mmCIF file of C-alpha atoms in Angstrom:
data_model
loop_
_atom_site.group_PDB
_atom_site.id
_atom_site.type_symbol
_atom_site.label_atom_id
_atom_site.label_comp_id
_atom_site.label_asym_id
_atom_site.label_seq_id
_atom_site.Cartn_x
_atom_site.Cartn_y
_atom_site.Cartn_z
ATOM 1 C CA MET K 1 89.608 -74.260 306.992
ATOM 2 C CA LYS K 2 89.107 -71.756 304.204
ATOM 3 C CA ASP K 3 90.364 -68.217 304.802
ATOM 4 C CA THR K 4 87.155 -66.155 305.085
ATOM 5 C CA THR K 5 89.058 -62.920 304.422
ATOM 6 C CA VAL K 6 88.883 -63.738 300.711
ATOM 7 C CA TYR K 7 85.243 -62.622 300.901
ATOM 8 C CA ASN K 8 86.084 -59.245 302.437
ATOM 9 C CA VAL K 9 85.014 -56.195 300.468
ATOM 10 C CA ARG K 10 87.614 -53.488 300.907
ATOM 11 C CA VAL K 11 85.328 -50.476 300.702
ATOM 12 C CA ILE K 12 82.942 -51.988 303.261
ATOM 13 C CA GLU K 13 85.854 -52.671 305.604
ATOM 14 C CA ARG K 14 86.876 -49.033 305.246
ATOM 15 C CA ALA K 15 83.323 -47.851 305.946
ATOM 16 C CA MET K 16 83.206 -49.955 309.121
ATOM 17 C CA HIS K 17 86.539 -48.515 310.274
ATOM 18 C CA ILE K 18 85.139 -45.018 309.716
ATOM 19 C CA LEU K 19 81.955 -45.749 311.685
ATOM 20 C CA ALA K 20 84.048 -47.171 314.528
ATOM 21 C CA CYS K 21 85.766 -43.785 314.916
ATOM 22 C CA PHE K 22 82.673 -42.380 316.641
ATOM 23 C CA ASP K 23 82.002 -43.079 320.313
ATOM 24 C CA ASP K 24 80.475 -41.467 323.415
ATOM 25 C CA GLU K 25 83.554 -39.325 324.010
ATOM 26 C CA HIS K 26 83.839 -38.300 320.363
ATOM 27 C CA PRO K 27 80.292 -38.146 318.930
ATOM 28 C CA GLU K 28 81.448 -35.812 316.146
ATOM 29 C CA ARG K 29 84.675 -35.900 314.153
ATOM 30 C CA GLY K 30 86.132 -34.016 311.203
ATOM 31 C CA ILE K 31 87.377 -35.577 307.973
ATOM 32 C CA SER K 32 91.090 -35.141 308.698
ATOM 33 C CA GLU K 33 90.632 -36.596 312.202
ATOM 34 C CA ILE K 34 88.808 -39.645 310.844
ATOM 35 C CA ALA K 35 91.397 -40.072 308.107
ATOM 36 C CA GLN K 36 94.184 -40.180 310.686
ATOM 37 C CA LEU K 37 92.336 -42.647 312.931
ATOM 38 C CA ALA K 38 91.307 -44.945 310.080
ATOM 39 C CA GLY K 39 94.644 -44.688 308.255
ATOM 40 C CA LEU K 40 92.952 -43.596 305.032
ATOM 41 C CA PRO K 41 93.381 -40.668 302.618
ATOM 42 C CA ALA K 42 91.065 -37.751 303.417
ATOM 43 C CA SER K 43 89.589 -37.922 299.901
ATOM 44 C CA THR K 44 88.612 -41.564 300.435
ATOM 45 C CA VAL K 45 87.094 -40.770 303.825
ATOM 46 C CA LEU K 46 85.040 -37.944 302.327
ATOM 47 C CA ARG K 47 83.647 -40.152 299.530
ATOM 48 C CA ILE K 48 82.658 -42.890 301.978
ATOM 49 C CA LEU K 49 81.129 -40.406 304.428
ATOM 50 C CA VAL K 50 79.020 -38.819 301.695
ATOM 51 C CA THR K 51 77.775 -42.259 300.640
ATOM 52 C CA LEU K 52 76.949 -43.157 304.265
ATOM 53 C CA GLN K 53 75.229 -39.796 304.696
ATOM 54 C CA GLN K 54 72.987 -40.402 301.700
ATOM 55 C CA ALA K 55 71.850 -43.674 303.304
ATOM 56 C CA GLY K 56 71.321 -42.078 306.731
ATOM 57 C CA TYR K 57 74.173 -43.879 308.496
ATOM 58 C CA VAL K 58 75.955 -40.598 309.257
ATOM 59 C CA GLU K 59 74.923 -36.969 309.232
ATOM 60 C CA ARG K 60 76.664 -33.623 309.387
ATOM 61 C CA GLY K 61 76.919 -31.891 312.732
ATOM 62 C CA VAL K 62 76.010 -28.294 313.505
ATOM 63 C CA GLY K 63 77.896 -26.062 311.081
ATOM 64 C CA GLY K 64 78.471 -28.883 308.595
ATOM 65 C CA GLU K 65 82.189 -29.213 309.317
ATOM 66 C CA LYS K 66 82.024 -32.492 311.226
ATOM 67 C CA PHE K 67 80.133 -35.765 310.936
ATOM 68 C CA ARG K 68 78.263 -37.893 313.488
ATOM 69 C CA LEU K 69 76.369 -41.181 313.440
ATOM 70 C CA GLY K 70 72.976 -40.916 311.788
ATOM 71 C CA PRO K 71 69.396 -41.915 312.547
ATOM 72 C CA ARG K 72 69.497 -45.062 310.424
ATOM 73 C CA LEU K 73 72.006 -46.652 312.804
ATOM 74 C CA MET K 74 69.824 -45.698 315.759
ATOM 75 C CA GLU K 75 66.803 -47.333 314.114
ATOM 76 C CA MET K 76 68.772 -50.527 313.491
ATOM 77 C CA GLY K 77 70.147 -50.585 317.028
ATOM 78 C CA LEU K 78 66.725 -50.100 318.567
ATOM 79 C CA GLY K 79 65.375 -52.863 316.338
ATOM 80 C CA ILE K 80 67.971 -55.267 317.733
ATOM 81 C CA LEU K 81 67.061 -54.282 321.293
ATOM 82 C CA ARG K 82 63.368 -54.849 320.635
ATOM 83 C CA ARG K 83 64.091 -58.374 319.403
ATOM 84 C CA LEU K 84 66.127 -59.416 322.445
ATOM 85 C CA ARG K 85 64.149 -62.030 324.338
ATOM 86 C CA VAL K 86 65.814 -61.133 327.641
ATOM 87 C CA ARG K 87 64.420 -57.634 327.268
ATOM 88 C CA ARG K 88 60.902 -58.938 326.590
ATOM 89 C CA GLU K 89 61.002 -61.318 329.547
ATOM 90 C CA ALA K 90 62.466 -58.714 331.907
ATOM 91 C CA LYS K 91 60.108 -55.876 330.995
ATOM 92 C CA PRO K 92 57.081 -56.796 333.161
ATOM 93 C CA PHE K 93 59.357 -57.404 336.141
ATOM 94 C CA MET K 94 61.028 -54.038 335.652
ATOM 95 C CA VAL K 95 57.631 -52.359 335.515
ATOM 96 C CA ALA K 96 56.591 -54.139 338.724
ATOM 97 C CA LEU K 97 59.877 -53.288 340.485
ATOM 98 C CA GLU K 98 59.547 -49.614 339.636
ATOM 99 C CA ARG K 99 55.939 -49.548 340.822
ATOM 100 C CA ARG K 100 56.801 -51.271 344.095
ATOM 101 C CA PHE K 101 59.935 -49.317 345.016
ATOM 102 C CA GLU K 102 59.421 -46.171 342.918
ATOM 103 C CA GLU K 103 63.057 -46.186 341.835
ATOM 104 C CA THR K 104 64.570 -46.346 338.362
ATOM 105 C CA CYS K 105 65.082 -49.913 337.112
ATOM 106 C CA ASP K 106 67.530 -50.647 334.299
ATOM 107 C CA LEU K 107 68.526 -53.680 332.251
ATOM 108 C CA SER K 108 72.118 -53.975 331.025
ATOM 109 C CA VAL K 109 74.312 -56.354 329.055
ATOM 110 C CA PHE K 110 78.080 -56.829 328.931
ATOM 111 C CA ILE K 111 79.634 -55.452 325.719
ATOM 112 C CA GLY K 112 83.412 -55.548 325.303
ATOM 113 C CA SER K 113 84.727 -53.981 328.486
ATOM 114 C CA GLU K 114 81.675 -51.884 329.324
ATOM 115 C CA LEU K 115 78.136 -52.110 330.575
ATOM 116 C CA LEU K 116 75.467 -51.262 327.976
ATOM 117 C CA CYS K 117 71.994 -50.252 329.123
ATOM 118 C CA ILE K 118 69.326 -51.749 326.849
ATOM 119 C CA ASP K 119 66.121 -50.813 328.688
ATOM 120 C CA VAL K 120 64.972 -48.520 331.511
ATOM 121 C CA MET K 121 61.901 -47.927 333.622
ATOM 122 C CA GLN K 122 62.268 -44.415 335.012
ATOM 123 C CA SER K 123 61.316 -43.580 338.575
ATOM 124 C CA ARG K 124 58.308 -41.307 339.030
ATOM 125 C CA HIS K 125 60.124 -39.258 341.682
ATOM 126 C CA ALA K 126 61.166 -35.749 340.735
ATOM 127 C CA LEU K 127 64.597 -36.591 342.178
ATOM 128 C CA ARG K 128 65.612 -39.747 340.349
ATOM 129 C CA ILE K 129 68.565 -41.463 338.747
ATOM 130 C CA ALA K 130 67.920 -41.034 335.046
ATOM 131 C CA THR K 131 69.557 -43.108 332.327
ATOM 132 C CA THR K 132 68.691 -44.097 328.771
ATOM 133 C CA PRO K 133 69.088 -47.161 326.538
ATOM 134 C CA GLY K 134 72.471 -47.021 324.868
ATOM 135 C CA TYR K 135 74.193 -45.501 327.901
ATOM 136 C CA ARG K 136 77.550 -47.122 328.657
ATOM 137 C CA SER K 137 79.200 -47.305 332.052
ATOM 138 C CA PRO K 138 82.271 -48.945 333.590
ATOM 139 C CA LEU K 139 82.224 -52.357 335.227
ATOM 140 C CA HIS K 140 84.386 -52.109 338.342
ATOM 141 C CA CYS K 141 82.421 -49.349 340.080
ATOM 142 C CA THR K 142 78.774 -50.036 339.210
ATOM 143 C CA ALA K 143 76.473 -52.565 340.859
ATOM 144 C CA SER K 144 75.496 -54.153 337.537
ATOM 145 C CA GLY K 145 79.060 -54.150 336.250
ATOM 146 C CA LYS K 146 80.415 -55.847 339.354
ATOM 147 C CA VAL K 147 77.751 -58.551 339.056
ATOM 148 C CA PHE K 148 79.054 -59.360 335.565
ATOM 149 C CA LEU K 149 82.647 -59.361 336.793
ATOM 150 C CA ALA K 150 81.797 -61.592 339.760
ATOM 151 C CA TYR K 151 81.080 -64.546 337.497
ATOM 152 C CA LEU K 152 84.175 -64.208 335.302
ATOM 153 C CA SER K 153 87.473 -65.938 336.044
ATOM 154 C CA PRO K 154 90.217 -63.833 337.705
ATOM 155 C CA GLU K 155 92.085 -63.865 334.385
ATOM 156 C CA GLN K 156 89.019 -62.590 332.529
ATOM 157 C CA VAL K 157 88.452 -59.859 335.123
ATOM 158 C CA ALA K 158 92.061 -58.699 334.779
ATOM 159 C CA SER K 159 91.733 -58.702 330.998
ATOM 160 C CA VAL K 160 88.477 -56.729 331.034
ATOM 161 C CA VAL K 161 89.177 -54.066 333.653
ATOM 162 C CA GLY K 162 92.957 -53.890 333.326
ATOM 163 C CA ALA K 163 95.508 -53.280 336.057
ATOM 164 C CA ALA K 164 94.539 -49.644 336.693
ATOM 165 C CA LEU K 165 91.016 -49.164 338.058
ATOM 166 C CA GLN K 166 89.858 -45.640 337.252
ATOM 167 C CA ARG K 167 88.627 -43.554 340.165
ATOM 168 C CA TYR K 168 85.265 -41.811 339.688
ATOM 169 C CA THR K 169 84.474 -40.824 343.280
ATOM 170 C CA GLU K 170 86.143 -40.951 346.681
ATOM 171 C CA LYS K 171 84.502 -44.352 347.217
ATOM 172 C CA THR K 172 85.593 -45.987 343.958
ATOM 173 C CA ILE K 173 87.463 -49.237 344.561
ATOM 174 C CA THR K 174 90.850 -48.893 342.844
ATOM 175 C CA ALA K 175 92.749 -51.761 344.498
ATOM 176 C CA PRO K 176 92.403 -55.053 342.541
ATOM 177 C CA GLU K 177 92.509 -57.131 345.748
ATOM 178 C CA ARG K 178 89.607 -55.144 347.249
ATOM 179 C CA LEU K 179 87.617 -55.561 344.054
ATOM 180 C CA ALA K 180 88.307 -59.318 344.084
ATOM 181 C CA ALA K 181 87.051 -59.531 347.683
ATOM 182 C CA GLN K 182 83.867 -57.678 346.771
ATOM 183 C CA LEU K 183 83.279 -59.937 343.769
ATOM 184 C CA ALA K 184 83.536 -62.935 346.090
ATOM 185 C CA GLU K 185 80.859 -61.370 348.319
ATOM 186 C CA ILE K 186 78.606 -60.914 345.289
ATOM 187 C CA ARG K 187 78.952 -64.593 344.395
ATOM 188 C CA ALA K 188 78.082 -65.514 347.967
ATOM 189 C CA CYS K 189 74.962 -63.357 348.322
ATOM 190 C CA GLY K 190 73.769 -63.236 344.713
ATOM 191 C CA TYR K 191 73.638 -59.473 344.226
ATOM 192 C CA GLY K 192 75.949 -56.470 343.968
ATOM 193 C CA ILE K 193 75.890 -52.997 345.493
ATOM 194 C CA ASP K 194 77.422 -49.732 344.300
ATOM 195 C CA ASP K 195 77.789 -47.399 347.270
ATOM 196 C CA GLU K 196 78.493 -44.036 345.601
ATOM 197 C CA GLU K 197 81.383 -45.628 343.720
ATOM 198 C CA PHE K 198 80.453 -44.308 340.267
ATOM 199 C CA ARG K 199 78.382 -41.211 340.987
ATOM 200 C CA PRO K 200 78.330 -39.283 344.294
ATOM 201 C CA GLY K 201 74.985 -39.506 346.061
ATOM 202 C CA VAL K 202 73.875 -42.618 344.164
ATOM 203 C CA ARG K 203 73.534 -46.100 345.639
ATOM 204 C CA ALA K 204 72.472 -49.073 343.516
ATOM 205 C CA VAL K 205 71.742 -52.774 343.839
ATOM 206 C CA ALA K 206 71.832 -55.295 340.974
ATOM 207 C CA ALA K 207 71.238 -59.009 340.365
ATOM 208 C CA PRO K 208 72.039 -61.368 337.456
ATOM 209 C CA ILE K 209 69.923 -62.992 334.769
ATOM 210 C CA ARG K 210 71.411 -66.303 333.571
ATOM 211 C CA ASP K 211 71.054 -68.583 330.589
ATOM 212 C CA SER K 212 70.643 -72.372 330.782
ATOM 213 C CA ASP K 213 74.394 -72.840 331.338
ATOM 214 C CA GLY K 214 74.418 -70.423 334.263
ATOM 215 C CA THR K 215 76.209 -67.719 332.300
ATOM 216 C CA VAL K 216 75.184 -64.169 333.221
ATOM 217 C CA VAL K 217 73.577 -62.708 330.094
ATOM 218 C CA ALA K 218 72.063 -59.552 331.579
ATOM 219 C CA VAL K 219 71.698 -57.700 334.861
ATOM 220 C CA ILE K 220 68.859 -55.675 336.368
ATOM 221 C CA GLY K 221 69.928 -52.739 338.499
ATOM 222 C CA VAL K 222 67.973 -50.422 340.787
ATOM 223 C CA PRO K 223 69.802 -47.136 341.456
ATOM 224 C CA GLY K 224 68.515 -44.363 343.682
ATOM 225 C CA PRO K 225 69.566 -41.359 345.760
ATOM 226 C CA VAL K 226 71.344 -42.395 348.968
ATOM 227 C CA GLU K 227 68.668 -40.522 350.923
ATOM 228 C CA ARG K 228 66.100 -43.107 349.795
ATOM 229 C CA MET K 229 68.462 -46.088 349.547
ATOM 230 C CA GLY K 230 69.282 -46.734 353.198
ATOM 231 C CA GLY K 231 70.632 -50.049 354.455
ATOM 232 C CA GLU K 232 67.303 -51.742 355.246
ATOM 233 C CA ARG K 233 65.623 -50.571 352.055
ATOM 234 C CA THR K 234 68.590 -51.622 349.929
ATOM 235 C CA GLN K 235 68.419 -55.101 351.473
ATOM 236 C CA GLU K 236 64.667 -55.257 350.846
ATOM 237 C CA ILE K 237 65.133 -54.289 347.197
ATOM 238 C CA ALA K 238 67.979 -56.793 346.854
ATOM 239 C CA ALA K 239 65.840 -59.675 348.138
ATOM 240 C CA VAL K 240 62.990 -58.908 345.743
ATOM 241 C CA LEU K 241 65.392 -58.258 342.873
ATOM 242 C CA VAL K 242 67.190 -61.595 343.303
ATOM 243 C CA GLU K 243 63.849 -63.387 343.273
ATOM 244 C CA ALA K 244 62.770 -61.484 340.156
ATOM 245 C CA THR K 245 65.967 -62.147 338.195
ATOM 246 C CA SER K 246 65.848 -65.822 339.167
ATOM 247 C CA ASP K 247 62.296 -65.983 337.801
ATOM 248 C CA ILE K 248 63.353 -64.206 334.593
ATOM 249 C CA SER K 249 66.268 -66.645 334.203
ATOM 250 C CA ARG K 250 63.911 -69.611 334.523
ATOM 251 C CA ARG K 251 61.450 -68.180 332.003
ATOM 252 C CA LEU K 252 64.249 -67.219 329.639
ATOM 253 C CA ASN K 253 65.243 -70.874 329.423
ATOM 254 C CA GLU K 254 61.722 -72.163 328.836
ATOM 255 C CA PRO K 255 59.865 -72.155 325.486
ATOM 256 C CA ALA K 256 58.622 -68.623 324.783
ATOM 257 C CA GLU K 257 55.062 -68.216 326.047
ATOM 258 C CA GLY K 258 53.013 -65.878 328.184
ATOM 259 C CA HIS K 259 53.926 -65.622 331.866
ATOM 260 C CA ALA K 260 52.584 -63.725 334.828
ATOM 261 C CA CYS K 261 54.981 -61.513 336.762
ATOM 262 C CA SER K 262 55.563 -62.614 340.351
ATOM 263 C CA VAL K 263 56.754 -59.275 341.815
ATOM 264 C CA ALA K 264 54.060 -58.120 344.203
#
């Protein structure tokens, strides 16, 4: 098989390394910081950043000393999200779920070792769990994340979450054996629950969307304040959510055409 690296363009590789230096924890970085992370001379980093800035892929932060990702990347990312069929198929169900339960409804996919939100229907309550497309969250302590983990092999779970499970609240599961037991429960009942494990005062329920091979390709989650997400109501939401995601999975694996939403 021919070595595809012969087609690599060095300056483009360097530009991609520079763009990869920005993340949620470090939305802005200076030239010397980027140069150290990318292993490039500061003069090279500056030339590439200026070129990227002219095209809108990066922009200067407040004060002009640091750089951050630019609007062109956001436009491209949103364009990808709009083209995802799972998002199109899930949208009417998310609208119906929010109208029925009046809680935020989000759609997420599994990227690397994190959960990436790609669409949201916000609750109309003044007190609500707000999130936005593009928001990333951990897997081991969120309802949606645990649903993804539940259908991976034990070796894949260990590879994704690692040996040390970070604690976010007093209720975060940090023991791998306890997490494994909870993942088994998710496989048995078909949905996952986050009981204040990621954010205090927030309880969530989530269920999987699958492709034709049964692989989980996305998850719909319904988070809400614990005051509104009592045991009976959580179970009611879970039952409707499992039915909805099963319907989305079926439609996702049929030829694209118009469908009516079955959530009453």
